[in-house]
Coordinates of C-alpha atoms in Angstrom, one line a residue:
Chain B
X1053 CA 26.4 -13.3 13.5
X1054 CA 24.1 -15.7 15.2
X1055 CA 20.3 -15.4 15.2
X1056 CA 18.3 -17.1 17.9
X1057 CA 14.7 -17.8 16.8
X1058 CA 11.9 -18.9 19.1
X1059 CA 8.5 -19.7 17.9
X1060 CA 6.2 -22.5 16.7
X1061 CA 6.9 -25.5 14.6
X1062 CA 3.8 -26.9 13.1
X1063 CA 2.0 -29.0 10.6
X1064 CA -0.5 -27.1 8.6
X1065 CA -3.5 -28.1 6.5
X1066 CA -4.0 -25.3 4.0
X1067 CA -6.8 -24.6 1.6
X1068 CA -6.7 -21.9 -1.0
X1069 CA -8.8 -21.1 -4.0
X1070 CA -6.0 -22.8 -6.0
X1071 CA -5.7 -26.1 -4.1
X1072 CA -5.1 -27.9 -0.9
X1073 CA -2.0 -29.0 1.0
X1074 CA -1.9 -31.4 4.0
X1075 CA 0.6 -32.0 6.8
X1076 CA 2.7 -29.1 5.4
X1077 CA 5.7 -28.2 7.6
X1078 CA 5.0 -24.7 9.0
X1079 CA 5.0 -22.6 12.1
X1080 CA 6.4 -19.1 12.7
X1081 CA 9.9 -20.2 13.6
X1082 CA 10.2 -22.5 10.6
X1083 CA 9.5 -19.7 8.2
X1084 CA 11.6 -17.2 10.0
X1085 CA 14.6 -19.6 10.1
X1086 CA 14.4 -20.7 6.5
X1087 CA 14.2 -17.1 5.3
X1088 CA 17.1 -15.9 7.6
X1089 CA 19.2 -18.9 6.6
X1090 CA 19.9 -17.3 3.2
X1091 CA 21.8 -14.5 4.9
X1092 CA 23.8 -16.2 7.7
X1093 CA 24.6 -19.8 8.5
X1094 CA 24.3 -19.2 12.3
X1095 CA 20.5 -19.7 12.7
X1096 CA 19.5 -21.3 16.0
X1097 CA 16.0 -22.6 16.7
X1098 CA 14.3 -23.0 20.0
X1099 CA 10.9 -24.8 19.9
X1100 CA 9.0 -28.0 20.7
X1101 CA 7.7 -30.8 18.4
X1102 CA 6.1 -34.3 18.9
X1103 CA 7.1 -37.7 17.7
X1104 CA 5.4 -37.1 14.4
X1105 CA 8.2 -34.6 13.6
X1106 CA 10.4 -37.0 11.6
X1107 CA 14.0 -37.1 10.7
X1108 CA 13.1 -35.7 7.2
X1109 CA 11.8 -32.6 8.8
X1110 CA 15.0 -32.1 10.8
X1111 CA 16.9 -32.9 7.6
X1112 CA 15.1 -30.1 5.8
X1113 CA 16.1 -27.6 8.4
X1114 CA 19.7 -28.9 8.5
X1115 CA 19.9 -28.7 4.8
X1116 CA 19.7 -24.9 5.3
X1117 CA 22.4 -25.0 8.0
X1118 CA 19.8 -24.3 10.7
X1119 CA 20.9 -25.4 14.2
X1120 CA 18.1 -27.5 15.8
X1121 CA 19.7 -28.4 19.1
X1122 CA 17.2 -26.1 20.8
X1123 CA 14.2 -28.0 19.5
X1124 CA 12.8 -30.3 22.1
X1125 CA 11.1 -33.5 20.8
X1126 CA 8.4 -34.9 23.1
X1127 CA 8.2 -38.6 22.2
X1128 CA 4.7 -39.2 23.5
X1129 CA 3.3 -36.0 22.1
X1130 CA 2.1 -34.6 18.8
X1131 CA 3.3 -31.5 17.0
X1132 CA 1.2 -28.4 16.9
X1133 CA -1.3 -28.5 14.1
X1134 CA -3.2 -25.7 12.3
X1135 CA -5.8 -25.8 9.6
X1136 CA -7.0 -22.8 7.6
X1137 CA -8.9 -21.8 4.5
X1138 CA -8.2 -18.7 2.5
X1139 CA -11.0 -16.7 0.9
X1140 CA -11.2 -15.8 -2.8
X1141 CA -9.3 -12.5 -2.3
X1142 CA -6.4 -14.3 -0.5
X1143 CA -6.3 -11.5 2.1
X1144 CA -8.6 -13.1 4.6
X1145 CA -8.7 -16.6 6.0
X1146 CA -10.7 -18.7 8.4
X1147 CA -8.9 -20.9 11.0
X1148 CA -10.6 -24.3 10.7
X1149 CA -8.8 -26.1 13.4
X1150 CA -6.0 -25.5 16.0
X1151 CA -4.5 -28.4 18.0
X1152 CA -1.8 -27.0 20.3
X1153 CA -0.6 -30.5 21.3
X1154 CA 3.0 -30.4 22.7
X1155 CA 2.9 -26.6 22.2
X1156 CA 0.4 -26.3 25.1
X1157 CA 3.1 -27.0 27.6
X1158 CA 6.0 -25.3 25.7
X1159 CA 8.5 -24.0 28.3
X1160 CA 11.3 -22.7 26.1
X1161 CA 14.8 -23.6 27.3
X1162 CA 17.7 -21.8 25.6
X1163 CA 20.7 -24.2 25.3
X1164 CA 23.9 -22.9 26.9
X1165 CA 25.6 -22.4 23.5
X1166 CA 22.8 -20.2 22.2
X1167 CA 22.8 -17.7 25.1
X1168 CA 25.3 -15.3 23.6
X1169 CA 23.2 -14.9 20.5
X1170 CA 23.6 -11.4 19.1
X1171 CA 20.2 -11.3 17.4
X1172 CA 17.0 -12.6 18.9
X1173 CA 13.8 -13.1 17.0
X1174 CA 10.8 -13.8 19.1
X1175 CA 8.1 -15.4 16.9
X1176 CA 4.4 -15.2 17.7
X1177 CA 4.0 -17.1 21.0
X1178 CA 2.7 -16.3 24.5
X1179 CA 4.4 -13.0 25.6
X1180 CA 5.3 -14.6 29.0
X1181 CA 7.3 -17.2 27.2
X1182 CA 8.9 -14.5 25.0
X1183 CA 10.0 -12.8 28.2
X1184 CA 11.2 -16.2 29.6
X1185 CA 13.5 -16.6 26.6
X1186 CA 14.9 -13.1 27.0
X1187 CA 15.7 -13.8 30.7
X1188 CA 18.0 -16.7 29.5
X1189 CA 19.9 -14.6 27.0
X1190 CA 23.1 -12.7 28.1
X1191 CA 23.3 -9.5 26.1
X1192 CA 21.7 -9.5 22.7
X1193 CA 22.5 -6.7 20.2
X1194 CA 18.9 -6.6 19.0
X1195 CA 15.6 -8.1 20.0
X1196 CA 12.8 -8.4 17.4
X1197 CA 9.4 -9.5 18.5
X1198 CA 6.2 -10.5 16.7
X1199 CA 2.7 -11.1 18.3
X1200 CA -0.9 -11.5 17.3
X1201 CA -4.4 -10.4 18.2
X1202 CA -4.9 -13.4 20.4
X1203 CA -2.2 -12.1 22.8
X1204 CA -3.0 -8.4 22.4
X1205 CA -6.5 -9.1 23.6
X1206 CA -5.8 -12.0 25.9
X1207 CA -2.6 -11.0 27.7
X1208 CA -2.2 -7.2 27.2
X1209 CA -0.3 -6.7 30.5
X1210 CA 2.1 -9.5 29.9
X1211 CA 2.7 -8.3 26.3
X1212 CA 3.5 -4.8 27.5
X1213 CA 6.0 -6.2 30.0
X1214 CA 7.7 -8.1 27.2
X1215 CA 7.7 -5.0 24.9
X1216 CA 9.8 -3.1 27.5
X1217 CA 12.7 -5.4 26.5
X1218 CA 12.1 -5.3 22.7
X1219 CA 14.0 -3.2 20.2
X1220 CA 12.0 -3.9 17.1
X1221 CA 8.3 -4.8 17.3
X1222 CA 6.6 -6.3 14.2
X1223 CA 2.8 -6.4 13.9
X1224 CA 0.2 -6.0 11.2
X1225 CA -2.0 -3.0 10.7
X1226 CA -5.2 -4.3 12.4
X1227 CA -3.1 -5.5 15.4
X1228 CA -1.5 -2.0 15.7
X1229 CA -5.0 -0.4 15.7
X1230 CA -6.2 -2.8 18.5
X1231 CA -3.1 -2.5 20.6
X1232 CA -3.0 1.3 20.3
X1233 CA -6.7 2.0 20.3
X1234 CA -6.2 4.5 17.5
X1235 CA -7.3 3.9 13.9
X1236 CA -4.6 6.1 12.4
X1237 CA -1.3 4.2 11.9
X1238 CA 1.0 7.1 12.4
X1239 CA -0.6 7.8 15.8
X1240 CA -0.7 4.1 16.6
X1241 CA 3.0 3.9 15.9
X1242 CA 3.7 6.7 18.4
X1243 CA 1.5 5.1 21.1
X1244 CA 3.0 1.6 20.6
X1245 CA 6.6 2.8 20.6
X1246 CA 6.0 4.5 23.9
X1247 CA 5.5 1.0 25.3
X1248 CA 9.2 0.2 24.8
X1249 CA 10.3 -0.6 21.2
X1250 CA 12.4 2.1 19.6
X1251 CA 11.5 0.8 16.2
X1252 CA 8.1 -0.4 14.9
X1253 CA 7.3 -2.3 11.7
X1254 CA 3.7 -2.3 10.7
X1255 CA 2.9 -5.0 8.0
X1256 CA 0.0 -4.3 5.7
X1257 CA 0.0 -7.5 3.8
X1258 CA -0.3 -7.0 0.0
X1259 CA -0.1 -3.2 0.8
X1260 CA 3.5 -3.3 2.0
X1261 CA 5.1 -2.4 5.3
X1262 CA 5.9 0.7 7.3
X1263 CA 9.0 1.3 9.4
X1264 CA 8.8 3.8 12.2
X1265 CA 12.0 5.0 14.1
X1266 CA 12.4 8.3 15.8
X1267 CA 10.7 10.9 13.7
X1268 CA 11.4 8.9 10.6
X1269 CA 9.2 6.7 8.5
X1270 CA 10.0 4.4 5.6
X1271 CA 7.6 2.5 3.4
X1272 CA 8.3 -0.7 1.4
X1273 CA 5.6 -2.0 -1.0
X1274 CA 4.8 -5.6 -1.5
X1275 CA 5.7 -6.8 -5.0
X1276 CA 2.6 -6.8 -7.2
X1277 CA 2.4 -10.5 -8.1
X1278 CA 0.3 -12.1 -10.8
X1279 CA -0.1 -15.3 -8.7
X1280 CA -0.5 -15.4 -5.0
X1281 CA -0.7 -19.1 -4.3
X1282 CA -0.5 -19.4 -0.5
X1283 CA 0.1 -16.4 1.9
X1284 CA 0.8 -18.7 4.9
X1285 CA 4.0 -17.7 6.6
X1286 CA 4.6 -14.6 4.5
X1287 CA 4.8 -12.3 7.5
X1288 CA 7.3 -14.6 9.3
X1289 CA 9.3 -14.9 6.1
X1290 CA 9.4 -11.1 6.0
X1291 CA 10.7 -11.0 9.6
X1292 CA 13.3 -13.7 8.7
X1293 CA 14.7 -11.8 5.7
X1294 CA 14.8 -8.6 7.8
X1295 CA 16.8 -10.1 10.7
X1296 CA 18.9 -12.1 8.3
X1297 CA 20.0 -9.0 6.4
X1298 CA 20.7 -7.1 9.7
X1299 CA 22.7 -10.0 11.0
X1300 CA 24.7 -10.4 7.8
X1301 CA 25.6 -6.7 7.6
X1302 CA 26.0 -6.3 11.4
X1303 CA 24.5 -2.8 11.0
X1304 CA 21.5 -1.7 13.1
X1305 CA 21.2 1.8 11.7
X1306 CA 17.9 3.1 10.4
X1307 CA 19.4 3.3 6.9
X1308 CA 20.2 -0.4 6.9
X1309 CA 16.9 -1.3 8.4
X1310 CA 15.3 0.3 5.3
X1311 CA 17.3 -2.1 3.2
X1312 CA 16.4 -5.0 5.5
X1313 CA 12.7 -4.3 5.0
X1314 CA 13.2 -4.5 1.2
X1315 CA 15.0 -7.8 1.7
X1316 CA 12.2 -9.1 3.9
X1317 CA 9.6 -8.0 1.4
X1318 CA 11.6 -9.8 -1.4
X1319 CA 11.7 -13.0 0.7
X1320 CA 8.0 -12.8 1.5
X1321 CA 7.2 -12.4 -2.3
X1322 CA 8.8 -15.8 -2.8
X1323 CA 7.0 -17.4 0.1
X1324 CA 3.5 -16.9 -1.4
X1325 CA 4.4 -18.4 -4.8
X1326 CA 3.9 -22.0 -3.6
X1327 CA 2.4 -23.9 -0.8
X1328 CA 4.0 -23.8 2.6
X1329 CA 7.8 -23.5 2.7
X1330 CA 8.3 -25.1 -0.7
X1331 CA 9.4 -22.0 -2.5
X1332 CA 11.7 -21.0 0.4
X1333 CA 13.6 -24.2 -0.1
X1334 CA 14.2 -23.9 -3.9
X1335 CA 15.5 -20.4 -4.3
X1336 CA 19.1 -19.3 -4.4
X1337 CA 21.2 -16.1 -4.0
X1338 CA 20.8 -15.1 -7.6
X1339 CA 17.0 -15.4 -7.3
X1340 CA 17.0 -13.1 -4.3
X1341 CA 19.3 -10.6 -5.9
X1342 CA 17.1 -10.4 -9.0
X1343 CA 14.0 -10.1 -6.9
X1344 CA 15.5 -7.2 -4.9
X1345 CA 16.4 -5.5 -8.2
X1346 CA 12.7 -5.7 -9.1
X1347 CA 12.0 -3.7 -5.9
X1348 CA 14.5 -1.1 -6.9
X1349 CA 12.7 -0.8 -10.3
X1350 CA 9.3 -0.7 -8.5
X1351 CA 10.0 2.3 -6.2
X1352 CA 13.0 4.1 -7.7
X1353 CA 12.2 7.5 -9.3
X1354 CA 14.2 10.4 -10.6
X1355 CA 13.6 13.6 -8.7
X1356 CA 16.2 15.7 -10.5
X1357 CA 13.6 16.5 -13.2
X1358 CA 11.4 18.5 -10.9
Chain Q
X1382 CA 2.1 23.6 -22.3
X1383 CA -1.7 23.8 -22.2
X1384 CA -3.9 21.3 -20.4
X1385 CA -7.6 21.0 -21.3
X1386 CA -9.7 19.6 -18.4
X1387 CA -13.2 18.4 -18.7
X1388 CA -15.3 17.2 -15.8
X1389 CA -17.8 18.3 -13.1
X1390 CA -18.0 21.5 -11.2
X1391 CA -20.0 21.1 -8.1
X1392 CA -21.1 22.2 -4.6
X1393 CA -20.6 19.5 -2.0
X1394 CA -22.0 18.9 1.5
X1395 CA -19.4 16.9 3.2
X1396 CA -19.6 15.1 6.6
X1397 CA -16.6 13.5 8.2
X1398 CA -15.9 12.2 11.8
X1399 CA -14.2 15.6 12.3
X1400 CA -16.8 18.0 11.1
X1401 CA -19.1 19.2 8.4
X1402 CA -18.8 21.5 5.4
X1403 CA -21.6 22.8 3.3
X1404 CA -21.8 24.3 -0.2
X1405 CA -18.1 23.6 -0.6
X1406 CA -16.8 24.2 -4.1
X1407 CA -15.9 20.8 -5.6
X1408 CA -16.3 18.6 -8.6
X1409 CA -13.6 16.6 -10.4
X1410 CA -12.5 19.3 -12.8
X1411 CA -12.1 21.8 -10.0
X1412 CA -9.7 19.6 -8.1
X1413 CA -7.8 18.6 -11.2
X1414 CA -7.4 22.2 -12.4
X1415 CA -6.4 23.6 -9.0
X1416 CA -3.8 20.9 -8.6
X1417 CA -2.4 21.2 -12.1
X1418 CA -2.3 25.0 -11.8
X1419 CA 0.8 24.7 -9.6
X1420 CA 2.8 23.4 -12.5
X1421 CA 1.6 25.4 -15.6
X1422 CA -0.4 28.6 -16.1
X1423 CA -2.2 27.2 -19.1
X1424 CA -5.0 25.3 -17.5
X1425 CA -8.3 25.4 -19.5
X1426 CA -11.6 24.2 -18.1
X1427 CA -14.6 22.9 -19.9
X1428 CA -17.8 22.4 -17.8
X1429 CA -21.2 23.6 -16.9
X1430 CA -22.6 25.5 -13.9
X1431 CA -25.8 27.2 -12.8
X1432 CA -26.6 30.7 -11.7
X1433 CA -25.6 29.8 -8.1
X1434 CA -22.0 29.6 -9.3
X1435 CA -21.0 33.1 -8.3
X1436 CA -18.3 35.5 -9.4
X1437 CA -16.3 34.6 -6.2
X1438 CA -16.1 31.0 -7.5
X1439 CA -14.8 32.1 -10.9
X1440 CA -12.4 34.5 -9.0
X1441 CA -11.1 31.6 -7.1
X1442 CA -10.3 29.7 -10.3
X1443 CA -8.9 32.8 -11.9
X1444 CA -6.6 33.5 -8.9
X1445 CA -4.8 30.3 -9.9
X1446 CA -4.7 31.4 -13.5
X1447 CA -7.2 28.9 -14.6
X1448 CA -9.0 29.7 -17.9
X1449 CA -12.7 29.4 -17.5
X1450 CA -13.9 30.5 -20.9
X1451 CA -15.0 26.9 -21.5
X1452 CA -17.4 26.9 -18.5
X1453 CA -20.9 27.4 -19.6
X1454 CA -23.2 29.2 -17.1
X1455 CA -26.9 28.2 -17.4
X1456 CA -28.7 31.2 -15.9
X1457 CA -31.9 29.4 -15.1
X1458 CA -30.2 26.3 -13.7
X1459 CA -28.5 25.1 -10.6
X1460 CA -25.0 23.7 -10.3
X1461 CA -24.5 20.0 -9.7
X1462 CA -24.7 19.1 -6.0
X1463 CA -23.3 16.1 -4.1
X1464 CA -23.6 15.2 -0.4
X1465 CA -21.7 12.5 1.3
X1466 CA -20.7 11.1 4.7
X1467 CA -17.4 9.5 5.5
X1468 CA -17.1 6.5 7.9
X1469 CA -14.9 6.4 10.9
X1470 CA -12.0 4.8 8.9
X1471 CA -12.2 7.6 6.3
X1472 CA -11.8 5.0 3.5
X1473 CA -15.5 4.4 2.8
X1474 CA -18.2 6.9 2.3
X1475 CA -22.0 7.0 1.7
X1476 CA -23.5 9.2 -0.9
X1477 CA -26.4 11.0 0.8
X1478 CA -27.6 13.0 -2.1
X1479 CA -26.9 13.7 -5.8
X1480 CA -28.6 16.5 -7.7
X1481 CA -27.3 16.6 -11.3
X1482 CA -29.1 19.8 -12.1
X1483 CA -27.5 21.5 -15.1
X1484 CA -25.0 18.6 -15.3
X1485 CA -27.9 16.4 -16.5
X1486 CA -27.9 18.1 -19.9
X1487 CA -24.1 18.8 -20.1
X1488 CA -23.0 18.8 -23.7
X1489 CA -19.4 19.8 -23.6
X1490 CA -18.3 22.4 -26.2
X1491 CA -14.6 22.9 -26.5
X1492 CA -13.9 26.6 -27.4
X1493 CA -12.0 27.2 -30.6
X1494 CA -8.9 28.4 -28.7
X1495 CA -8.7 25.2 -26.6
X1496 CA -8.7 22.8 -29.5
X1497 CA -5.0 22.7 -30.0
X1498 CA -4.5 21.7 -26.3
X1499 CA -1.5 19.4 -26.0
X1500 CA -2.7 17.6 -22.9
X1501 CA -6.3 16.5 -22.3
X1502 CA -7.6 15.3 -18.9
X1503 CA -11.0 13.7 -19.1
X1504 CA -12.5 13.8 -15.6
X1505 CA -15.1 11.3 -14.4
X1506 CA -18.1 12.0 -16.7
X1507 CA -20.3 10.0 -19.1
X1508 CA -17.8 8.2 -21.5
X1509 CA -19.9 9.3 -24.4
X1510 CA -19.3 12.9 -23.4
X1511 CA -15.6 12.1 -22.9
X1512 CA -15.5 10.9 -26.5
X1513 CA -17.4 13.9 -27.7
X1514 CA -14.7 16.1 -26.2
X1515 CA -11.9 14.2 -28.0
X1516 CA -13.7 14.5 -31.3
X1517 CA -13.4 18.3 -30.9
X1518 CA -9.6 18.3 -30.2
X1519 CA -7.1 18.5 -33.1
X1520 CA -4.1 16.4 -32.1
X1521 CA -3.4 16.1 -28.4
X1522 CA 0.0 14.8 -27.2
X1523 CA -1.5 12.8 -24.4
X1524 CA -5.0 12.0 -23.3
X1525 CA -5.7 11.0 -19.7
X1526 CA -9.0 9.6 -18.6
X1527 CA -10.7 8.9 -15.3
X1528 CA -14.0 7.1 -14.7
X1529 CA -16.1 5.4 -12.0
X1530 CA -18.1 2.2 -11.2
X1531 CA -21.3 4.0 -12.3
X1532 CA -20.0 4.1 -16.0
X1533 CA -18.2 0.8 -15.9
X1534 CA -21.4 -0.9 -15.0
X1535 CA -23.8 1.3 -16.7
X1536 CA -22.1 2.1 -20.0
X1537 CA -19.4 -0.5 -20.5
X1538 CA -19.6 -0.5 -24.4
X1539 CA -19.4 3.3 -24.5
X1540 CA -16.5 3.3 -22.0
X1541 CA -14.5 0.8 -24.1
X1542 CA -15.0 2.9 -27.2
X1543 CA -13.6 5.9 -25.4
X1544 CA -10.7 3.9 -24.0
X1545 CA -9.5 3.2 -27.6
X1546 CA -8.5 6.9 -27.7
X1547 CA -7.0 7.2 -24.3
X1548 CA -3.2 7.1 -23.5
X1549 CA -3.3 7.0 -19.7
X1550 CA -6.3 5.6 -17.9
X1551 CA -6.7 6.3 -14.2
X1552 CA -9.0 4.2 -12.0
X1553 CA -9.1 2.8 -8.5
X1554 CA -8.4 -0.8 -7.5
X1555 CA -12.1 -1.9 -7.1
X1556 CA -13.0 -0.3 -10.4
X1557 CA -10.1 -2.1 -12.1
X1558 CA -11.3 -5.4 -10.7
X1559 CA -14.9 -4.8 -11.9
X1560 CA -13.8 -3.6 -15.4
X1561 CA -11.4 -6.5 -15.9
X1562 CA -13.4 -9.2 -14.1
X1563 CA -10.1 -10.4 -12.4
X1564 CA -9.4 -9.8 -8.7
X1565 CA -5.6 -9.8 -9.3
X1566 CA -4.4 -6.2 -10.1
X1567 CA -1.5 -7.3 -12.3
X1568 CA -3.8 -9.4 -14.4
X1569 CA -6.4 -6.6 -14.4
X1570 CA -3.9 -4.2 -15.7
X1571 CA -3.0 -6.4 -18.6
X1572 CA -6.7 -6.9 -19.5
X1573 CA -7.6 -3.2 -19.2
X1574 CA -4.6 -2.1 -21.2
X1575 CA -5.7 -4.4 -24.0
X1576 CA -8.7 -2.2 -24.3
X1577 CA -6.6 0.7 -25.5
X1578 CA -4.6 2.7 -23.0
X1579 CA -0.9 2.0 -23.2
X1580 CA -0.5 3.2 -19.6
X1581 CA -2.7 2.4 -16.6
X1582 CA -2.6 4.0 -13.2
X1583 CA -4.5 2.0 -10.4
X1584 CA -5.1 4.2 -7.4
X1585 CA -5.4 2.3 -4.0
X1586 CA -6.3 5.3 -1.8
X1587 CA -4.3 5.3 1.4
X1588 CA -2.3 2.3 0.0
X1589 CA -0.8 4.3 -2.8
X1590 CA -0.9 3.9 -6.6
X1591 CA 0.5 1.6 -9.3
X1592 CA 1.7 2.6 -12.7
X1593 CA 1.7 0.0 -15.5
X1594 CA 3.4 0.6 -18.8
X1595 CA 4.7 -2.1 -21.2
X1596 CA 6.2 -4.8 -19.0
X1597 CA 7.1 -2.2 -16.3
X1598 CA 5.4 -1.4 -13.1
X1599 CA 6.1 1.4 -10.6
X1600 CA 4.6 1.9 -7.2
X1601 CA 4.1 5.2 -5.2
X1602 CA 2.9 5.0 -1.6
X1603 CA 0.5 7.5 -0.1
X1604 CA 2.2 9.6 2.6
X1605 CA 1.4 8.2 6.0
X1606 CA -0.6 11.1 7.5
X1607 CA -1.5 11.7 11.1
X1608 CA -4.6 13.6 10.2
X1609 CA -6.8 12.8 7.2
X1610 CA -9.5 15.5 7.5
X1611 CA -11.5 15.1 4.2
X1612 CA -10.5 12.7 1.4
X1613 CA -13.0 14.3 -1.1
X1614 CA -11.2 15.1 -4.3
X1615 CA -7.9 13.4 -3.4
X1616 CA -8.0 11.2 -6.5
X1617 CA -8.7 14.1 -8.8
X1618 CA -6.0 16.2 -7.1
X1619 CA -3.6 13.3 -7.8
X1620 CA -4.5 13.3 -11.5
X1621 CA -4.1 17.1 -11.6
X1622 CA -0.6 16.9 -10.1
X1623 CA 0.3 14.1 -12.5
X1624 CA -0.7 15.8 -15.7
X1625 CA 0.6 19.1 -14.3
X1626 CA 4.1 17.7 -13.9
X1627 CA 3.9 16.0 -17.3
X1628 CA 2.9 19.3 -19.0
X1629 CA 5.5 21.3 -17.2
X1630 CA 8.3 18.9 -18.2
X1631 CA 7.0 18.1 -21.7
X1632 CA 8.3 14.6 -21.2
X1633 CA 6.0 11.6 -21.6
X1634 CA 8.6 8.9 -20.9
X1635 CA 7.9 6.2 -18.4
X1636 CA 10.7 7.5 -16.2
X1637 CA 9.1 10.9 -16.0
X1638 CA 5.6 9.4 -15.4
X1639 CA 7.1 7.8 -12.3
X1640 CA 8.1 11.3 -11.0
X1641 CA 4.7 12.6 -12.0
X1642 CA 3.0 9.9 -9.9
X1643 CA 5.1 11.1 -6.9
X1644 CA 4.1 14.7 -7.6
X1645 CA 0.4 13.6 -7.9
X1646 CA 0.7 11.8 -4.6
X1647 CA 2.3 14.8 -2.9
X1648 CA -0.6 17.0 -4.1
X1649 CA -3.2 14.5 -2.9
X1650 CA -1.6 14.5 0.5
X1651 CA -2.3 18.2 0.8
X1652 CA -5.8 17.9 -0.4
X1653 CA -7.0 15.6 2.5
X1654 CA -5.6 17.9 5.2
X1655 CA -8.6 20.3 5.1
X1656 CA -12.2 20.4 3.8
X1657 CA -12.7 20.6 0.1
X1658 CA -10.2 22.6 -2.0
X1659 CA -9.2 24.8 1.0
X1660 CA -5.7 23.3 1.4
X1661 CA -5.1 23.4 -2.4
X1662 CA -5.6 27.1 -2.4
X1663 CA -3.1 27.8 0.4
X1664 CA 0.0 25.9 -0.5
X1665 CA 3.0 27.3 -2.5
X1666 CA 6.0 25.9 -4.4
X1667 CA 8.1 25.5 -1.3
X1668 CA 5.4 23.4 0.4
X1669 CA 5.2 21.1 -2.6
X1670 CA 9.0 20.7 -2.9
X1671 CA 9.2 19.9 0.8
X1672 CA 6.4 17.4 0.5
X1673 CA 8.1 15.7 -2.4
X1674 CA 11.3 15.5 -0.4
X1675 CA 9.3 13.6 2.2
X1676 CA 8.4 11.0 -0.4
X1677 CA 12.1 10.6 -1.3
X1678 CA 12.8 9.9 2.3
X1679 CA 9.8 7.6 2.6
X1680 CA 10.8 5.2 -0.3
X1681 CA 14.5 5.8 -0.8
X1682 CA 16.8 3.0 0.3
X1683 CA 20.4 2.1 -0.2
X1684 CA 20.9 -1.1 -2.1
X1685 CA 24.7 -1.0 -2.2
X1686 CA 24.9 -2.6 1.2
X1687 CA 23.6 -6.0 0.0

């Protein structure tokens, strides 16, 4: 099953308490696509890059069977750049620099052969552009959407318009509180789902993720890790594993979404182990299966004894 | 199976964004005992109160079959008092007032008939007093111990001495980081367990709890609640449910500890629904079973699909 992914492609300068990494390939769609590529070989990317996005970067995506026909290369432009520094606790970070470059004029064009995509994953970009992408798709089976504080506060009306066309909305806990205006996450979930998305996933970083659907709620923890090396892209990697599992199994039931959240959490746990996308390019199916088995151990309990 | 509980008995003045409650029966051992009383009728309390601790307070404990022979009443003294105010997010609180009163001279004496207790739960008191209690017990099957920042920072040597005799140590995440000197909880757990306790439970408040034992780790979420009315005593209620389930099942295996953590989490989810111990006095077996079933729904997922 094909997954169409729209989002940023970027070069990041990352500083953590453990070291620094420069000109690291990043961006929301890069992480989503790499993560999803472990579950289906029909991953299609729509985005924009500059002339500094070299063949080796395309090769990296192609090595994971990611289709890059939808990536527009602006020859006289530069790729989006982000620089950030993580604090000692690795949960908070400061953005040191943002250079939109070619991303400032991004006008997503979905290639003809992508328009029948069954699964659409809208990475964190301007909600108007997210809607523009949906307008070009014929009849997706499922639309997943991410966003960030910048759009919630800067373009609330546009975001709400986009949300009317979204099936699964993924945000973090502080974003949920801002968007809903309520500090309680259960109430937030109800308020946000009334804006359109039937299903809401609230990411809580190292504290796991909550899945809300109908009157049901499911919780997946993050794996307790001894070393968190670089959290950049963990949320996008989570989304990629989630949609990857859904596309692979062709099952959009609540029960299967639970499993997909565990798969996404497992993928995110790899992401943070090394700088940038490095770990996401090294792992194999056996690594993923064994990581998922760790999650089963982590949350499984025997209730028969009670 | 009998559970011996040592800790504070107190009257609390509690202020939350939702209201105020004065002269509310509280204290660590009160919450632990009430919670454990739903799983065994052999709960024994050791503590100290003043003349303001009336018959109605004893009656309340007796109504849950809690043995109060070990509570010393100082006729010319006043019971320990605590006053606190919770912030808007309900995760942080300020202590407004602490009056130790009779608790300042607390010298725990374990009655003869309690000394063969199989399970001992040392609530948050001076680690020297915790050790003094253990010296009076013949041969407990399991010793559980709680503490707080005040003792970790004020009496680290005494605490470490006590920990050498503890099987299961329960602390929260910030306490674990202070005691271990390491911000990473997995590393913290290893460092703290080297101090003595084979098993460590790290409570993360609304973010659940982690159980470390050998090379194994288990995670239990907190139930996502729409209304958190008063978090006072939730951690002690958790401990009471945990030890209650262990005592009821007489099984100290890691597998059963997992179930006990879920039971403790279920009990804590009741505690926060009303002021003080109120909710803990209203519930019944069916309420508890149905709450535990909610936890199964919350974390259960089907891995066969992968």
